[in-house]
């Protein structure tokens, strides 16, 4: 319970938070319990206040994860840009709505030097 409360306190003051630790230490449980707490009354309304999209960043290439510019200078969306746009614009077809007060993108997988450096840059912006 203490770790869940600590996680909420971090989310209250930061727009990006990382839960790090070895496999089996409870990282997934922490954010799942907090998400369930945010959605405690959703059974009445049927509308979840907190949604999460989970992506394994090692399952796709860097370009597929973040997106990239083609040689013709056209932008091709990656998994994260599609999710982030859907969340920010409340695209109902993707399951995002304005009544959702918390929208999380969860990168669940082993940390890799390549994708984590790119993510640090994104998080700094």
PDB file of C-alpha atoms in Angstrom:
ATOM      1  CA  UNK A   1       0.000   0.000   0.000  1.00  0.00           C
ATOM      2  CA  UNK A   2       2.851   2.374   0.826  1.00  0.00           C
ATOM      3  CA  UNK A   3       4.429   1.954  -2.613  1.00  0.00           C
ATOM      4  CA  UNK A   4       1.078   2.595  -4.305  1.00  0.00           C
ATOM      5  CA  UNK A   5       0.663   5.807  -2.294  1.00  0.00           C
ATOM      6  CA  UNK A   6       4.225   6.846  -3.150  1.00  0.00           C
ATOM      7  CA  UNK A   7       3.508   6.232  -6.835  1.00  0.00           C
ATOM      8  CA  UNK A   8       0.397   8.445  -6.682  1.00  0.00           C
ATOM      9  CA  UNK A   9       2.389  11.180  -4.961  1.00  0.00           C
ATOM     10  CA  UNK A  10       4.928  11.097  -7.801  1.00  0.00           C
ATOM     11  CA  UNK A  11       2.181  11.224 -10.425  1.00  0.00           C
ATOM     12  CA  UNK A  12       0.716  14.277  -8.690  1.00  0.00           C
ATOM     13  CA  UNK A  13       3.890  16.304  -9.314  1.00  0.00           C
ATOM     14  CA  UNK A  14       5.398  14.753 -12.461  1.00  0.00           C
ATOM     15  CA  UNK A  15       4.094  14.014 -15.932  1.00  0.00           C
ATOM     16  CA  UNK A  16       6.421  11.033 -16.411  1.00  0.00           C
ATOM     17  CA  UNK A  17       7.347   8.404 -13.852  1.00  0.00           C
ATOM     18  CA  UNK A  18       9.389   5.218 -14.098  1.00  0.00           C
ATOM     19  CA  UNK A  19       8.926   2.167 -11.922  1.00  0.00           C
ATOM     20  CA  UNK A  20      12.184   0.248 -12.025  1.00  0.00           C
ATOM     21  CA  UNK A  21      13.222  -3.012 -10.450  1.00  0.00           C
ATOM     22  CA  UNK A  22      13.927  -6.668 -11.095  1.00  0.00           C
ATOM     23  CA  UNK A  23      11.296  -9.011 -12.479  1.00  0.00           C
ATOM     24  CA  UNK A  24       8.749 -10.032  -9.868  1.00  0.00           C
ATOM     25  CA  UNK A  25       9.302  -7.102  -7.486  1.00  0.00           C
ATOM     26  CA  UNK A  26       5.752  -5.731  -7.866  1.00  0.00           C
ATOM     27  CA  UNK A  27       6.023  -2.951 -10.467  1.00  0.00           C
ATOM     28  CA  UNK A  28       2.962  -4.104 -12.405  1.00  0.00           C
ATOM     29  CA  UNK A  29       0.998  -4.680  -9.218  1.00  0.00           C
ATOM     30  CA  UNK A  30       1.709  -1.119  -8.037  1.00  0.00           C
ATOM     31  CA  UNK A  31       0.271   0.587 -11.109  1.00  0.00           C
ATOM     32  CA  UNK A  32      -2.581  -1.938 -11.456  1.00  0.00           C
ATOM     33  CA  UNK A  33      -3.696  -1.348  -7.854  1.00  0.00           C
ATOM     34  CA  UNK A  34      -3.525   2.416  -8.339  1.00  0.00           C
ATOM     35  CA  UNK A  35      -5.489   2.164 -11.579  1.00  0.00           C
ATOM     36  CA  UNK A  36      -8.118   0.046  -9.806  1.00  0.00           C
ATOM     37  CA  UNK A  37      -8.319   2.649  -7.026  1.00  0.00           C
ATOM     38  CA  UNK A  38      -8.946   5.389  -9.600  1.00  0.00           C
ATOM     39  CA  UNK A  39     -11.677   3.226 -11.135  1.00  0.00           C
ATOM     40  CA  UNK A  40     -13.262   2.108  -7.860  1.00  0.00           C
ATOM     41  CA  UNK A  41     -16.698   3.449  -8.774  1.00  0.00           C
ATOM     42  CA  UNK A  42     -16.665   2.613 -12.490  1.00  0.00           C
ATOM     43  CA  UNK A  43     -18.975  -0.356 -11.944  1.00  0.00           C
ATOM     44  CA  UNK A  44     -21.786   2.134 -11.232  1.00  0.00           C
ATOM     45  CA  UNK A  45     -21.248   4.390 -14.242  1.00  0.00           C
ATOM     46  CA  UNK A  46     -19.554   1.881 -16.542  1.00  0.00           C
ATOM     47  CA  UNK A  47     -16.964   4.553 -17.338  1.00  0.00           C
ATOM     48  CA  UNK A  48     -13.371   4.104 -16.251  1.00  0.00           C
ATOM     49  CA  UNK A  49     -11.636   7.275 -15.064  1.00  0.00           C
ATOM     50  CA  UNK A  50      -8.177   5.762 -15.522  1.00  0.00           C
ATOM     51  CA  UNK A  51      -7.036   3.859 -18.596  1.00  0.00           C
ATOM     52  CA  UNK A  52      -3.666   2.396 -19.463  1.00  0.00           C
ATOM     53  CA  UNK A  53      -2.080   1.197 -22.677  1.00  0.00           C
ATOM     54  CA  UNK A  54       0.721  -1.313 -22.171  1.00  0.00           C
ATOM     55  CA  UNK A  55       3.483  -1.630 -24.745  1.00  0.00           C
ATOM     56  CA  UNK A  56       6.568  -3.825 -24.683  1.00  0.00           C
ATOM     57  CA  UNK A  57       9.145  -1.462 -26.217  1.00  0.00           C
ATOM     58  CA  UNK A  58      11.465  -4.335 -27.112  1.00  0.00           C
ATOM     59  CA  UNK A  59       8.812  -5.939 -29.325  1.00  0.00           C
ATOM     60  CA  UNK A  60       9.172  -3.272 -32.043  1.00  0.00           C
ATOM     61  CA  UNK A  61      11.987  -1.274 -33.622  1.00  0.00           C
ATOM     62  CA  UNK A  62      12.762   2.283 -32.545  1.00  0.00           C
ATOM     63  CA  UNK A  63      11.045   3.667 -35.644  1.00  0.00           C
ATOM     64  CA  UNK A  64       7.967   1.535 -34.995  1.00  0.00           C
ATOM     65  CA  UNK A  65       7.920   2.681 -31.368  1.00  0.00           C
ATOM     66  CA  UNK A  66       8.412   6.440 -31.810  1.00  0.00           C
ATOM     67  CA  UNK A  67       7.694   7.112 -35.481  1.00  0.00           C
ATOM     68  CA  UNK A  68      10.028   8.488 -38.140  1.00  0.00           C
ATOM     69  CA  UNK A  69      10.454  10.797 -41.115  1.00  0.00           C
ATOM     70  CA  UNK A  70      10.538   9.170 -44.555  1.00  0.00           C
ATOM     71  CA  UNK A  71      12.986  10.219 -47.243  1.00  0.00           C
ATOM     72  CA  UNK A  72      10.109  12.191 -48.785  1.00  0.00           C
ATOM     73  CA  UNK A  73       9.836  14.152 -45.495  1.00  0.00           C
ATOM     74  CA  UNK A  74       6.521  12.538 -44.539  1.00  0.00           C
ATOM     75  CA  UNK A  75       5.931  11.628 -40.907  1.00  0.00           C
ATOM     76  CA  UNK A  76       5.039   8.007 -40.174  1.00  0.00           C
ATOM     77  CA  UNK A  77       3.492   7.473 -36.764  1.00  0.00           C
ATOM     78  CA  UNK A  78       4.884   4.950 -34.347  1.00  0.00           C
ATOM     79  CA  UNK A  79       2.996   3.047 -31.681  1.00  0.00           C
ATOM     80  CA  UNK A  80       3.595   5.725 -29.039  1.00  0.00           C
ATOM     81  CA  UNK A  81       2.637   8.661 -31.253  1.00  0.00           C
ATOM     82  CA  UNK A  82      -0.612   6.905 -32.206  1.00  0.00           C
ATOM     83  CA  UNK A  83      -1.439   6.209 -28.551  1.00  0.00           C
ATOM     84  CA  UNK A  84      -0.455   9.690 -27.342  1.00  0.00           C
ATOM     85  CA  UNK A  85      -2.465  11.432 -30.075  1.00  0.00           C
ATOM     86  CA  UNK A  86      -5.487   9.267 -29.295  1.00  0.00           C
ATOM     87  CA  UNK A  87      -5.242  10.036 -25.589  1.00  0.00           C
ATOM     88  CA  UNK A  88      -4.698  13.767 -26.019  1.00  0.00           C
ATOM     89  CA  UNK A  89      -7.506  14.214 -28.569  1.00  0.00           C
ATOM     90  CA  UNK A  90      -9.944  11.818 -26.853  1.00  0.00           C
ATOM     91  CA  UNK A  91     -10.371   9.679 -29.957  1.00  0.00           C
ATOM     92  CA  UNK A  92     -13.361   7.497 -29.077  1.00  0.00           C
ATOM     93  CA  UNK A  93     -12.517   4.894 -31.720  1.00  0.00           C
ATOM     94  CA  UNK A  94      -9.338   4.179 -29.767  1.00  0.00           C
ATOM     95  CA  UNK A  95     -11.246   4.079 -26.467  1.00  0.00           C
ATOM     96  CA  UNK A  96     -10.288   7.514 -25.120  1.00  0.00           C
ATOM     97  CA  UNK A  97     -12.831   9.978 -23.770  1.00  0.00           C
ATOM     98  CA  UNK A  98     -12.853  13.338 -22.025  1.00  0.00           C
ATOM     99  CA  UNK A  99     -14.231  11.839 -18.789  1.00  0.00           C
ATOM    100  CA  UNK A 100     -11.027   9.822 -18.367  1.00  0.00           C
ATOM    101  CA  UNK A 101      -8.976  11.825 -15.899  1.00  0.00           C
ATOM    102  CA  UNK A 102      -5.887   9.622 -16.023  1.00  0.00           C
ATOM    103  CA  UNK A 103      -4.418   8.143 -19.188  1.00  0.00           C
ATOM    104  CA  UNK A 104      -1.217   6.162 -18.827  1.00  0.00           C
ATOM    105  CA  UNK A 105       1.172   4.713 -21.365  1.00  0.00           C
ATOM    106  CA  UNK A 106       2.995   1.835 -19.685  1.00  0.00           C
ATOM    107  CA  UNK A 107       6.241   0.629 -21.245  1.00  0.00           C
ATOM    108  CA  UNK A 108       6.540  -2.819 -19.743  1.00  0.00           C
ATOM    109  CA  UNK A 109       9.718  -4.641 -20.633  1.00  0.00           C
ATOM    110  CA  UNK A 110      13.435  -4.851 -20.185  1.00  0.00           C
ATOM    111  CA  UNK A 111      15.279  -1.541 -20.314  1.00  0.00           C
ATOM    112  CA  UNK A 112      17.404  -1.141 -23.401  1.00  0.00           C
ATOM    113  CA  UNK A 113      19.963   1.654 -23.722  1.00  0.00           C
ATOM    114  CA  UNK A 114      18.633   2.690 -27.136  1.00  0.00           C
ATOM    115  CA  UNK A 115      14.923   3.095 -26.377  1.00  0.00           C
ATOM    116  CA  UNK A 116      15.422   4.424 -22.856  1.00  0.00           C
ATOM    117  CA  UNK A 117      17.656   7.268 -24.056  1.00  0.00           C
ATOM    118  CA  UNK A 118      15.051   8.253 -26.606  1.00  0.00           C
ATOM    119  CA  UNK A 119      12.363   8.042 -23.915  1.00  0.00           C
ATOM    120  CA  UNK A 120      14.382  10.241 -21.577  1.00  0.00           C
ATOM    121  CA  UNK A 121      14.488  12.866 -24.316  1.00  0.00           C
ATOM    122  CA  UNK A 122      10.729  12.616 -24.822  1.00  0.00           C
ATOM    123  CA  UNK A 123      10.075  12.796 -21.071  1.00  0.00           C
ATOM    124  CA  UNK A 124      12.280  15.886 -20.709  1.00  0.00           C
ATOM    125  CA  UNK A 125      10.198  17.708 -23.314  1.00  0.00           C
TER     126      UNK A 125
END
